[in-house]
Amino acid sequence: SKIILENFRCFKSRQEIELKPLTFLVGENSTGKTSFLAAIRLATGILSPKRPPMNVLDFNTEPFILGAYEQIASYASGRKGRAKSFLIGYETTQRAYSDKYTVRVTARFVPHQGQPVINEYVLKDIDSGVERKAEIDLPSGRVMLEDIQINGQEIRSDHVVAAPWWLNEFIFDFNRLVDQKKKIAKPGRHFRRLSEEAFAIAPVRMRPERTYD
């Protein structure tokens, strides 16, 4: 698995950080350990079925109080200033029947009334290269999808309106296209949303002690 970050706090350039079954984060204060732990929980909550399929994530749940957009988006000195958007995502490998599927999920956040909100979802199957994108217009909440099929009917992107079921249909259509591209004999719902958000705890802070006279 990987966590993908761009313009998120101290992670200014795009970073794809691999996670192992046991991963240690070691570093000095203010080097991004807490931000990375917060990003894990946020990334796994992008498509979480436990929250409404909307474009809002909670960036201020204990133990990680990240603040508003101005405190979350990276800042570059000079003319660049505050990043106009930031990205959080993850890459996961799941199994369906005897096949493995590696899918990348990313969400791009922009400021809206001072808070970060999602204005773009991207699903990408690494093996087949199939990629689906959904853009959310602000402030209307109108969802614009690229040539998506809903209930077997082709619908132009500018005709799709935000509704509670659109994200489920978006994922279903993504799976269908991957099956077609890979010519799967037994097509199935191979990419599944993570059923649980990552459990998050605050980092352990140690107080160095002198060990010599």
JSON list of C-alpha atoms in Angstrom, two decimals:
[
{"chain": "A", "resi": 1, "resn": "SER", "atom": "CA", "xyz": [0.00, 0.00, 0.00]},
{"chain": "A", "resi": 2, "resn": "LYS", "atom": "CA", "xyz": [1.00, 3.61, -0.53]},
{"chain": "A", "resi": 3, "resn": "ILE", "atom": "CA", "xyz": [-0.04, 7.00, 0.78]},
{"chain": "A", "resi": 4, "resn": "ILE", "atom": "CA", "xyz": [0.05, 9.77, -1.82]},
{"chain": "A", "resi": 5, "resn": "LEU", "atom": "CA", "xyz": [0.51, 13.41, -0.82]},
{"chain": "A", "resi": 6, "resn": "GLU", "atom": "CA", "xyz": [1.04, 16.68, -2.64]},
{"chain": "A", "resi": 7, "resn": "ASN", "atom": "CA", "xyz": [1.05, 20.22, -1.22]},
{"chain": "A", "resi": 8, "resn": "PHE", "atom": "CA", "xyz": [-0.13, 18.81, 2.12]},
{"chain": "A", "resi": 9, "resn": "ARG", "atom": "CA", "xyz": [1.55, 20.68, 4.97]},
{"chain": "A", "resi": 10, "resn": "CYS", "atom": "CA", "xyz": [5.29, 19.97, 4.77]},
{"chain": "A", "resi": 11, "resn": "PHE", "atom": "CA", "xyz": [4.89, 17.56, 1.82]},
{"chain": "A", "resi": 12, "resn": "LYS", "atom": "CA", "xyz": [5.17, 20.18, -0.93]},
{"chain": "A", "resi": 13, "resn": "SER", "atom": "CA", "xyz": [6.21, 18.03, -3.88]},
{"chain": "A", "resi": 14, "resn": "ARG", "atom": "CA", "xyz": [4.28, 14.88, -4.79]},
{"chain": "A", "resi": 15, "resn": "GLN", "atom": "CA", "xyz": [5.23, 12.04, -2.46]},
{"chain": "A", "resi": 16, "resn": "GLU", "atom": "CA", "xyz": [4.26, 8.36, -2.77]},
{"chain": "A", "resi": 17, "resn": "ILE", "atom": "CA", "xyz": [5.14, 6.73, 0.53]},
{"chain": "A", "resi": 18, "resn": "GLU", "atom": "CA", "xyz": [5.05, 2.95, 0.75]},
{"chain": "A", "resi": 19, "resn": "LEU", "atom": "CA", "xyz": [3.56, 1.31, 3.82]},
{"chain": "A", "resi": 20, "resn": "LYS", "atom": "CA", "xyz": [4.72, -2.07, 5.09]},
{"chain": "A", "resi": 21, "resn": "PRO", "atom": "CA", "xyz": [2.88, -4.32, 7.58]},
{"chain": "A", "resi": 22, "resn": "LEU", "atom": "CA", "xyz": [5.07, -2.65, 10.21]},
{"chain": "A", "resi": 23, "resn": "THR", "atom": "CA", "xyz": [6.24, 0.89, 9.49]},
{"chain": "A", "resi": 24, "resn": "PHE", "atom": "CA", "xyz": [8.23, 3.10, 11.86]},
{"chain": "A", "resi": 25, "resn": "LEU", "atom": "CA", "xyz": [8.30, 6.89, 11.63]},
{"chain": "A", "resi": 26, "resn": "VAL", "atom": "CA", "xyz": [11.39, 8.37, 13.23]},
{"chain": "A", "resi": 27, "resn": "GLY", "atom": "CA", "xyz": [12.49, 11.97, 13.02]},
{"chain": "A", "resi": 28, "resn": "GLU", "atom": "CA", "xyz": [12.98, 15.29, 14.75]},
{"chain": "A", "resi": 29, "resn": "ASN", "atom": "CA", "xyz": [10.09, 17.54, 15.71]},
{"chain": "A", "resi": 30, "resn": "SER", "atom": "CA", "xyz": [8.31, 19.38, 12.86]},
{"chain": "A", "resi": 31, "resn": "THR", "atom": "CA", "xyz": [9.51, 17.00, 10.16]},
{"chain": "A", "resi": 32, "resn": "GLY", "atom": "CA", "xyz": [6.08, 15.65, 9.15]},
{"chain": "A", "resi": 33, "resn": "LYS", "atom": "CA", "xyz": [5.47, 12.60, 11.34]},
{"chain": "A", "resi": 34, "resn": "THR", "atom": "CA", "xyz": [2.17, 13.84, 12.74]},
{"chain": "A", "resi": 35, "resn": "SER", "atom": "CA", "xyz": [1.08, 15.13, 9.34]},
{"chain": "A", "resi": 36, "resn": "PHE", "atom": "CA", "xyz": [1.76, 11.73, 7.81]},
{"chain": "A", "resi": 37, "resn": "LEU", "atom": "CA", "xyz": [-0.23, 9.91, 10.49]},
{"chain": "A", "resi": 38, "resn": "ALA", "atom": "CA", "xyz": [-3.12, 12.32, 9.93]},
{"chain": "A", "resi": 39, "resn": "ALA", "atom": "CA", "xyz": [-2.86, 11.77, 6.18]},
{"chain": "A", "resi": 40, "resn": "ILE", "atom": "CA", "xyz": [-3.26, 8.00, 6.60]},
{"chain": "A", "resi": 41, "resn": "ARG", "atom": "CA", "xyz": [-6.58, 8.47, 8.37]},
{"chain": "A", "resi": 42, "resn": "LEU", "atom": "CA", "xyz": [-7.75, 11.10, 5.89]},
{"chain": "A", "resi": 43, "resn": "ALA", "atom": "CA", "xyz": [-6.77, 9.02, 2.86]},
{"chain": "A", "resi": 44, "resn": "THR", "atom": "CA", "xyz": [-8.65, 5.95, 4.04]},
{"chain": "A", "resi": 45, "resn": "GLY", "atom": "CA", "xyz": [-11.71, 8.11, 4.67]},
{"chain": "A", "resi": 46, "resn": "ILE", "atom": "CA", "xyz": [-11.94, 9.57, 1.15]},
{"chain": "A", "resi": 47, "resn": "LEU", "atom": "CA", "xyz": [-14.45, 6.94, 0.00]},
{"chain": "A", "resi": 48, "resn": "SER", "atom": "CA", "xyz": [-15.54, 5.77, 3.42]},
{"chain": "A", "resi": 49, "resn": "PRO", "atom": "CA", "xyz": [-19.09, 4.36, 3.45]},
{"chain": "A", "resi": 50, "resn": "LYS", "atom": "CA", "xyz": [-19.46, 5.60, 7.02]},
{"chain": "A", "resi": 51, "resn": "ARG", "atom": "CA", "xyz": [-19.80, 9.21, 5.94]},
{"chain": "A", "resi": 52, "resn": "PRO", "atom": "CA", "xyz": [-22.12, 10.76, 3.36]},
{"chain": "A", "resi": 53, "resn": "PRO", "atom": "CA", "xyz": [-20.70, 10.57, -0.19]},
{"chain": "A", "resi": 54, "resn": "MET", "atom": "CA", "xyz": [-20.03, 14.29, -0.17]},
{"chain": "A", "resi": 55, "resn": "ASN", "atom": "CA", "xyz": [-16.88, 16.33, -0.69]},
{"chain": "A", "resi": 56, "resn": "VAL", "atom": "CA", "xyz": [-16.07, 17.18, 2.94]},
{"chain": "A", "resi": 57, "resn": "LEU", "atom": "CA", "xyz": [-13.59, 15.50, 5.27]},
{"chain": "A", "resi": 58, "resn": "ASP", "atom": "CA", "xyz": [-13.04, 16.33, 8.93]},
{"chain": "A", "resi": 59, "resn": "PHE", "atom": "CA", "xyz": [-9.52, 17.68, 9.34]},
{"chain": "A", "resi": 60, "resn": "ASN", "atom": "CA", "xyz": [-9.99, 18.48, 13.01]},
{"chain": "A", "resi": 61, "resn": "THR", "atom": "CA", "xyz": [-10.70, 15.25, 14.86]},
{"chain": "A", "resi": 62, "resn": "GLU", "atom": "CA", "xyz": [-8.57, 14.27, 17.84]},
{"chain": "A", "resi": 63, "resn": "PRO", "atom": "CA", "xyz": [-5.72, 13.59, 18.03]},
{"chain": "A", "resi": 64, "resn": "PHE", "atom": "CA", "xyz": [-5.02, 15.56, 14.83]},
{"chain": "A", "resi": 65, "resn": "ILE", "atom": "CA", "xyz": [-6.25, 19.15, 14.82]},
{"chain": "A", "resi": 66, "resn": "LEU", "atom": "CA", "xyz": [-4.95, 20.47, 11.49]},
{"chain": "A", "resi": 67, "resn": "GLY", "atom": "CA", "xyz": [-6.85, 23.74, 11.25]},
{"chain": "A", "resi": 68, "resn": "ALA", "atom": "CA", "xyz": [-8.36, 25.39, 8.18]},
{"chain": "A", "resi": 69, "resn": "TYR", "atom": "CA", "xyz": [-7.16, 25.42, 4.58]},
{"chain": "A", "resi": 70, "resn": "GLU", "atom": "CA", "xyz": [-4.51, 28.05, 5.31]},
{"chain": "A", "resi": 71, "resn": "GLN", "atom": "CA", "xyz": [-2.90, 25.78, 7.89]},
{"chain": "A", "resi": 72, "resn": "ILE", "atom": "CA", "xyz": [-3.11, 22.60, 5.80]},
{"chain": "A", "resi": 73, "resn": "ALA", "atom": "CA", "xyz": [-2.04, 23.57, 2.29]},
{"chain": "A", "resi": 74, "resn": "SER", "atom": "CA", "xyz": [1.70, 23.94, 1.78]},
{"chain": "A", "resi": 75, "resn": "TYR", "atom": "CA", "xyz": [3.20, 27.40, 1.65]},
{"chain": "A", "resi": 76, "resn": "ALA", "atom": "CA", "xyz": [6.08, 28.39, -0.62]},
{"chain": "A", "resi": 77, "resn": "SER", "atom": "CA", "xyz": [7.98, 31.62, -0.14]},
{"chain": "A", "resi": 78, "resn": "GLY", "atom": "CA", "xyz": [8.03, 34.21, -2.87]},
{"chain": "A", "resi": 79, "resn": "ARG", "atom": "CA", "xyz": [5.36, 34.62, -5.52]},
{"chain": "A", "resi": 80, "resn": "LYS", "atom": "CA", "xyz": [3.99, 31.09, -5.24]},
{"chain": "A", "resi": 81, "resn": "GLY", "atom": "CA", "xyz": [2.55, 31.60, -1.76]},
{"chain": "A", "resi": 82, "resn": "ARG", "atom": "CA", "xyz": [-0.13, 29.21, -0.50]},
{"chain": "A", "resi": 83, "resn": "ALA", "atom": "CA", "xyz": [-0.84, 26.19, -2.74]},
{"chain": "A", "resi": 84, "resn": "LYS", "atom": "CA", "xyz": [-4.12, 26.60, -4.63]},
{"chain": "A", "resi": 85, "resn": "SER", "atom": "CA", "xyz": [-4.93, 22.91, -4.03]},
{"chain": "A", "resi": 86, "resn": "PHE", "atom": "CA", "xyz": [-3.55, 19.86, -2.28]},
{"chain": "A", "resi": 87, "resn": "LEU", "atom": "CA", "xyz": [-3.90, 16.13, -2.89]},
{"chain": "A", "resi": 88, "resn": "ILE", "atom": "CA", "xyz": [-4.37, 13.13, -0.59]},
{"chain": "A", "resi": 89, "resn": "GLY", "atom": "CA", "xyz": [-4.74, 9.55, -1.77]},
{"chain": "A", "resi": 90, "resn": "TYR", "atom": "CA", "xyz": [-3.78, 5.94, -1.42]},
{"chain": "A", "resi": 91, "resn": "GLU", "atom": "CA", "xyz": [-2.87, 2.93, -3.53]},
{"chain": "A", "resi": 92, "resn": "THR", "atom": "CA", "xyz": [-4.21, -0.48, -2.55]},
{"chain": "A", "resi": 93, "resn": "THR", "atom": "CA", "xyz": [-3.98, -4.02, -3.88]},
{"chain": "A", "resi": 94, "resn": "GLN", "atom": "CA", "xyz": [-7.12, -6.12, -3.58]},
{"chain": "A", "resi": 95, "resn": "ARG", "atom": "CA", "xyz": [-7.93, -9.65, -4.69]},
{"chain": "A", "resi": 96, "resn": "ALA", "atom": "CA", "xyz": [-10.90, -10.90, -6.66]},
{"chain": "A", "resi": 97, "resn": "TYR", "atom": "CA", "xyz": [-11.01, -14.60, -7.40]},
{"chain": "A", "resi": 98, "resn": "SER", "atom": "CA", "xyz": [-7.44, -15.49, -8.47]},
{"chain": "A", "resi": 99, "resn": "ASP", "atom": "CA", "xyz": [-6.61, -11.99, -9.73]},
{"chain": "A", "resi": 100, "resn": "LYS", "atom": "CA", "xyz": [-5.00, -9.07, -7.98]},
{"chain": "A", "resi": 101, "resn": "TYR", "atom": "CA", "xyz": [-5.96, -5.48, -8.71]},
{"chain": "A", "resi": 102, "resn": "THR", "atom": "CA", "xyz": [-3.92, -2.43, -7.78]},
{"chain": "A", "resi": 103, "resn": "VAL", "atom": "CA", "xyz": [-6.02, 0.72, -7.69]},
{"chain": "A", "resi": 104, "resn": "ARG", "atom": "CA", "xyz": [-5.03, 4.30, -6.93]},
{"chain": "A", "resi": 105, "resn": "VAL", "atom": "CA", "xyz": [-7.55, 6.63, -5.28]},
{"chain": "A", "resi": 106, "resn": "THR", "atom": "CA", "xyz": [-6.86, 10.36, -5.01]},
{"chain": "A", "resi": 107, "resn": "ALA", "atom": "CA", "xyz": [-8.84, 13.40, -3.97]},
{"chain": "A", "resi": 108, "resn": "ARG", "atom": "CA", "xyz": [-7.86, 17.00, -4.71]},
{"chain": "A", "resi": 109, "resn": "PHE", "atom": "CA", "xyz": [-8.86, 19.66, -2.20]},
{"chain": "A", "resi": 110, "resn": "VAL", "atom": "CA", "xyz": [-9.45, 23.36, -2.80]},
{"chain": "A", "resi": 111, "resn": "PRO", "atom": "CA", "xyz": [-10.47, 26.15, -0.41]},
{"chain": "A", "resi": 112, "resn": "HIS", "atom": "CA", "xyz": [-14.17, 26.88, 0.04]},
{"chain": "A", "resi": 113, "resn": "GLN", "atom": "CA", "xyz": [-15.26, 29.33, 2.70]},
{"chain": "A", "resi": 114, "resn": "GLY", "atom": "CA", "xyz": [-11.88, 28.87, 4.34]},
{"chain": "A", "resi": 115, "resn": "GLN", "atom": "CA", "xyz": [-12.11, 25.07, 4.59]},
{"chain": "A", "resi": 116, "resn": "PRO", "atom": "CA", "xyz": [-10.65, 22.33, 2.35]},
{"chain": "A", "resi": 117, "resn": "VAL", "atom": "CA", "xyz": [-13.25, 20.53, 0.24]},
{"chain": "A", "resi": 118, "resn": "ILE", "atom": "CA", "xyz": [-12.85, 17.90, -2.47]},
{"chain": "A", "resi": 119, "resn": "ASN", "atom": "CA", "xyz": [-13.35, 19.14, -6.02]},
{"chain": "A", "resi": 120, "resn": "GLU", "atom": "CA", "xyz": [-11.89, 16.12, -7.84]},
{"chain": "A", "resi": 121, "resn": "TYR", "atom": "CA", "xyz": [-11.89, 12.35, -7.39]},
{"chain": "A", "resi": 122, "resn": "VAL", "atom": "CA", "xyz": [-9.67, 10.09, -9.52]},
{"chain": "A", "resi": 123, "resn": "LEU", "atom": "CA", "xyz": [-9.73, 6.28, -9.64]},
{"chain": "A", "resi": 124, "resn": "LYS", "atom": "CA", "xyz": [-6.99, 4.55, -11.62]},
{"chain": "A", "resi": 125, "resn": "ASP", "atom": "CA", "xyz": [-6.34, 0.85, -12.22]},
{"chain": "A", "resi": 126, "resn": "ILE", "atom": "CA", "xyz": [-2.56, 0.57, -12.37]},
{"chain": "A", "resi": 127, "resn": "ASP", "atom": "CA", "xyz": [-2.40, -2.58, -14.53]},
{"chain": "A", "resi": 128, "resn": "SER", "atom": "CA", "xyz": [-4.91, -1.65, -17.23]},
{"chain": "A", "resi": 129, "resn": "GLY", "atom": "CA", "xyz": [-4.40, 2.11, -17.10]},
{"chain": "A", "resi": 130, "resn": "VAL", "atom": "CA", "xyz": [-8.17, 2.72, -16.85]},
{"chain": "A", "resi": 131, "resn": "GLU", "atom": "CA", "xyz": [-8.76, 6.06, -15.15]},
{"chain": "A", "resi": 132, "resn": "ARG", "atom": "CA", "xyz": [-12.03, 7.71, -14.14]},
{"chain": "A", "resi": 133, "resn": "LYS", "atom": "CA", "xyz": [-12.37, 11.27, -12.94]},
{"chain": "A", "resi": 134, "resn": "ALA", "atom": "CA", "xyz": [-15.19, 13.11, -11.22]},
{"chain": "A", "resi": 135, "resn": "GLU", "atom": "CA", "xyz": [-15.15, 16.86, -10.71]},
{"chain": "A", "resi": 136, "resn": "ILE", "atom": "CA", "xyz": [-17.37, 18.66, -8.22]},
{"chain": "A", "resi": 137, "resn": "ASP", "atom": "CA", "xyz": [-18.36, 22.20, -9.07]},
{"chain": "A", "resi": 138, "resn": "LEU", "atom": "CA", "xyz": [-18.28, 24.63, -6.18]},
{"chain": "A", "resi": 139, "resn": "PRO", "atom": "CA", "xyz": [-20.41, 25.95, -4.65]},
{"chain": "A", "resi": 140, "resn": "SER", "atom": "CA", "xyz": [-23.29, 24.25, -6.52]},
{"chain": "A", "resi": 141, "resn": "GLY", "atom": "CA", "xyz": [-22.15, 20.71, -5.67]},
{"chain": "A", "resi": 142, "resn": "ARG", "atom": "CA", "xyz": [-22.85, 19.64, -9.26]},
{"chain": "A", "resi": 143, "resn": "VAL", "atom": "CA", "xyz": [-20.92, 16.48, -10.19]},
{"chain": "A", "resi": 144, "resn": "MET", "atom": "CA", "xyz": [-19.30, 16.31, -13.62]},
{"chain": "A", "resi": 145, "resn": "LEU", "atom": "CA", "xyz": [-18.28, 12.85, -14.80]},
{"chain": "A", "resi": 146, "resn": "GLU", "atom": "CA", "xyz": [-16.46, 11.76, -17.93]},
{"chain": "A", "resi": 147, "resn": "ASP", "atom": "CA", "xyz": [-18.80, 9.76, -20.18]},
{"chain": "A", "resi": 148, "resn": "ILE", "atom": "CA", "xyz": [-20.19, 7.64, -17.38]},
{"chain": "A", "resi": 149, "resn": "GLN", "atom": "CA", "xyz": [-22.90, 5.03, -17.78]},
{"chain": "A", "resi": 150, "resn": "ILE", "atom": "CA", "xyz": [-25.66, 5.01, -15.18]},
{"chain": "A", "resi": 151, "resn": "ASN", "atom": "CA", "xyz": [-28.28, 2.27, -15.32]},
{"chain": "A", "resi": 152, "resn": "GLY", "atom": "CA", "xyz": [-27.08, 1.33, -18.80]},
{"chain": "A", "resi": 153, "resn": "GLN", "atom": "CA", "xyz": [-27.69, 4.81, -20.21]},
{"chain": "A", "resi": 154, "resn": "GLU", "atom": "CA", "xyz": [-24.90, 7.03, -21.46]},
{"chain": "A", "resi": 155, "resn": "ILE", "atom": "CA", "xyz": [-25.11, 10.40, -19.74]},
{"chain": "A", "resi": 156, "resn": "ARG", "atom": "CA", "xyz": [-23.15, 13.48, -20.68]},
{"chain": "A", "resi": 157, "resn": "SER", "atom": "CA", "xyz": [-21.05, 14.92, -17.89]},
{"chain": "A", "resi": 158, "resn": "ASP", "atom": "CA", "xyz": [-22.93, 18.20, -17.77]},
{"chain": "A", "resi": 159, "resn": "HIS", "atom": "CA", "xyz": [-26.21, 16.36, -17.20]},
{"chain": "A", "resi": 160, "resn": "VAL", "atom": "CA", "xyz": [-25.14, 14.59, -14.01]},
{"chain": "A", "resi": 161, "resn": "VAL", "atom": "CA", "xyz": [-26.31, 16.23, -10.80]},
{"chain": "A", "resi": 162, "resn": "ALA", "atom": "CA", "xyz": [-25.07, 15.53, -7.28]},
{"chain": "A", "resi": 163, "resn": "ALA", "atom": "CA", "xyz": [-27.10, 12.83, -5.57]},
{"chain": "A", "resi": 164, "resn": "PRO", "atom": "CA", "xyz": [-26.49, 10.44, -2.67]},
{"chain": "A", "resi": 165, "resn": "TRP", "atom": "CA", "xyz": [-25.83, 7.52, -5.01]},
{"chain": "A", "resi": 166, "resn": "TRP", "atom": "CA", "xyz": [-23.47, 9.07, -7.56]},
{"chain": "A", "resi": 167, "resn": "LEU", "atom": "CA", "xyz": [-20.25, 7.91, -5.88]},
{"chain": "A", "resi": 168, "resn": "ASN", "atom": "CA", "xyz": [-21.44, 4.30, -5.73]},
{"chain": "A", "resi": 169, "resn": "GLU", "atom": "CA", "xyz": [-22.34, 4.44, -9.43]},
{"chain": "A", "resi": 170, "resn": "PHE", "atom": "CA", "xyz": [-18.98, 6.04, -10.19]},
{"chain": "A", "resi": 171, "resn": "ILE", "atom": "CA", "xyz": [-17.11, 3.15, -8.55]},
{"chain": "A", "resi": 172, "resn": "PHE", "atom": "CA", "xyz": [-19.36, 0.55, -10.20]},
{"chain": "A", "resi": 173, "resn": "ASP", "atom": "CA", "xyz": [-18.73, 2.06, -13.63]},
{"chain": "A", "resi": 174, "resn": "PHE", "atom": "CA", "xyz": [-14.99, 2.14, -12.98]},
{"chain": "A", "resi": 175, "resn": "ASN", "atom": "CA", "xyz": [-15.02, -1.58, -12.17]},
{"chain": "A", "resi": 176, "resn": "ARG", "atom": "CA", "xyz": [-17.03, -2.34, -15.31]},
{"chain": "A", "resi": 177, "resn": "LEU", "atom": "CA", "xyz": [-14.52, -0.53, -17.52]},
{"chain": "A", "resi": 178, "resn": "VAL", "atom": "CA", "xyz": [-11.58, -2.30, -15.89]},
{"chain": "A", "resi": 179, "resn": "ASP", "atom": "CA", "xyz": [-13.28, -5.67, -16.49]},
{"chain": "A", "resi": 180, "resn": "GLN", "atom": "CA", "xyz": [-13.83, -4.78, -20.15]},
{"chain": "A", "resi": 181, "resn": "LYS", "atom": "CA", "xyz": [-10.26, -3.60, -20.63]},
{"chain": "A", "resi": 182, "resn": "LYS", "atom": "CA", "xyz": [-8.78, -6.70, -19.02]},
{"chain": "A", "resi": 183, "resn": "LYS", "atom": "CA", "xyz": [-11.38, -8.99, -20.69]},
{"chain": "A", "resi": 184, "resn": "ILE", "atom": "CA", "xyz": [-12.22, -10.62, -17.39]},
{"chain": "A", "resi": 185, "resn": "ALA", "atom": "CA", "xyz": [-14.21, -13.81, -17.91]},
{"chain": "A", "resi": 186, "resn": "LYS", "atom": "CA", "xyz": [-15.86, -13.49, -14.51]},
{"chain": "A", "resi": 187, "resn": "PRO", "atom": "CA", "xyz": [-16.36, -9.77, -14.01]},
{"chain": "A", "resi": 188, "resn": "GLY", "atom": "CA", "xyz": [-16.90, -8.73, -10.43]},
{"chain": "A", "resi": 189, "resn": "ARG", "atom": "CA", "xyz": [-16.85, -5.84, -8.05]},
{"chain": "A", "resi": 190, "resn": "HIS", "atom": "CA", "xyz": [-13.08, -6.06, -7.63]},
{"chain": "A", "resi": 191, "resn": "PHE", "atom": "CA", "xyz": [-12.39, -2.58, -6.26]},
{"chain": "A", "resi": 192, "resn": "ARG", "atom": "CA", "xyz": [-14.12, -2.05, -2.93]},
{"chain": "A", "resi": 193, "resn": "ARG", "atom": "CA", "xyz": [-14.16, 0.99, -0.74]},
{"chain": "A", "resi": 194, "resn": "LEU", "atom": "CA", "xyz": [-12.28, 0.53, 2.49]},
{"chain": "A", "resi": 195, "resn": "SER", "atom": "CA", "xyz": [-14.86, -0.42, 5.11]},
{"chain": "A", "resi": 196, "resn": "GLU", "atom": "CA", "xyz": [-13.00, 1.19, 7.97]},
{"chain": "A", "resi": 197, "resn": "GLU", "atom": "CA", "xyz": [-11.02, 4.38, 8.33]},
{"chain": "A", "resi": 198, "resn": "ALA", "atom": "CA", "xyz": [-7.52, 3.93, 9.70]},
{"chain": "A", "resi": 199, "resn": "PHE", "atom": "CA", "xyz": [-7.25, 3.96, 13.48]},
{"chain": "A", "resi": 200, "resn": "ALA", "atom": "CA", "xyz": [-5.13, 6.94, 14.42]},
{"chain": "A", "resi": 201, "resn": "ILE", "atom": "CA", "xyz": [-3.12, 7.74, 17.52]},
{"chain": "A", "resi": 202, "resn": "ALA", "atom": "CA", "xyz": [-0.83, 10.63, 18.29]},
{"chain": "A", "resi": 203, "resn": "PRO", "atom": "CA", "xyz": [2.92, 10.11, 17.90]},
{"chain": "A", "resi": 204, "resn": "VAL", "atom": "CA", "xyz": [4.98, 9.15, 20.94]},
{"chain": "A", "resi": 205, "resn": "ARG", "atom": "CA", "xyz": [7.13, 12.05, 22.05]},
{"chain": "A", "resi": 206, "resn": "MET", "atom": "CA", "xyz": [10.25, 11.22, 23.98]},
{"chain": "A", "resi": 207, "resn": "ARG", "atom": "CA", "xyz": [12.30, 13.39, 26.31]},
{"chain": "A", "resi": 208, "resn": "PRO", "atom": "CA", "xyz": [16.02, 12.74, 25.82]},
{"chain": "A", "resi": 209, "resn": "GLU", "atom": "CA", "xyz": [18.01, 12.17, 28.99]},
{"chain": "A", "resi": 210, "resn": "ARG", "atom": "CA", "xyz": [21.68, 12.51, 29.55]},
{"chain": "A", "resi": 211, "resn": "THR", "atom": "CA", "xyz": [23.45, 9.16, 29.77]},
{"chain": "A", "resi": 212, "resn": "TYR", "atom": "CA", "xyz": [26.88, 10.54, 30.63]},
{"chain": "A", "resi": 213, "resn": "ASP", "atom": "CA", "xyz": [28.46, 12.72, 33.30]}
]
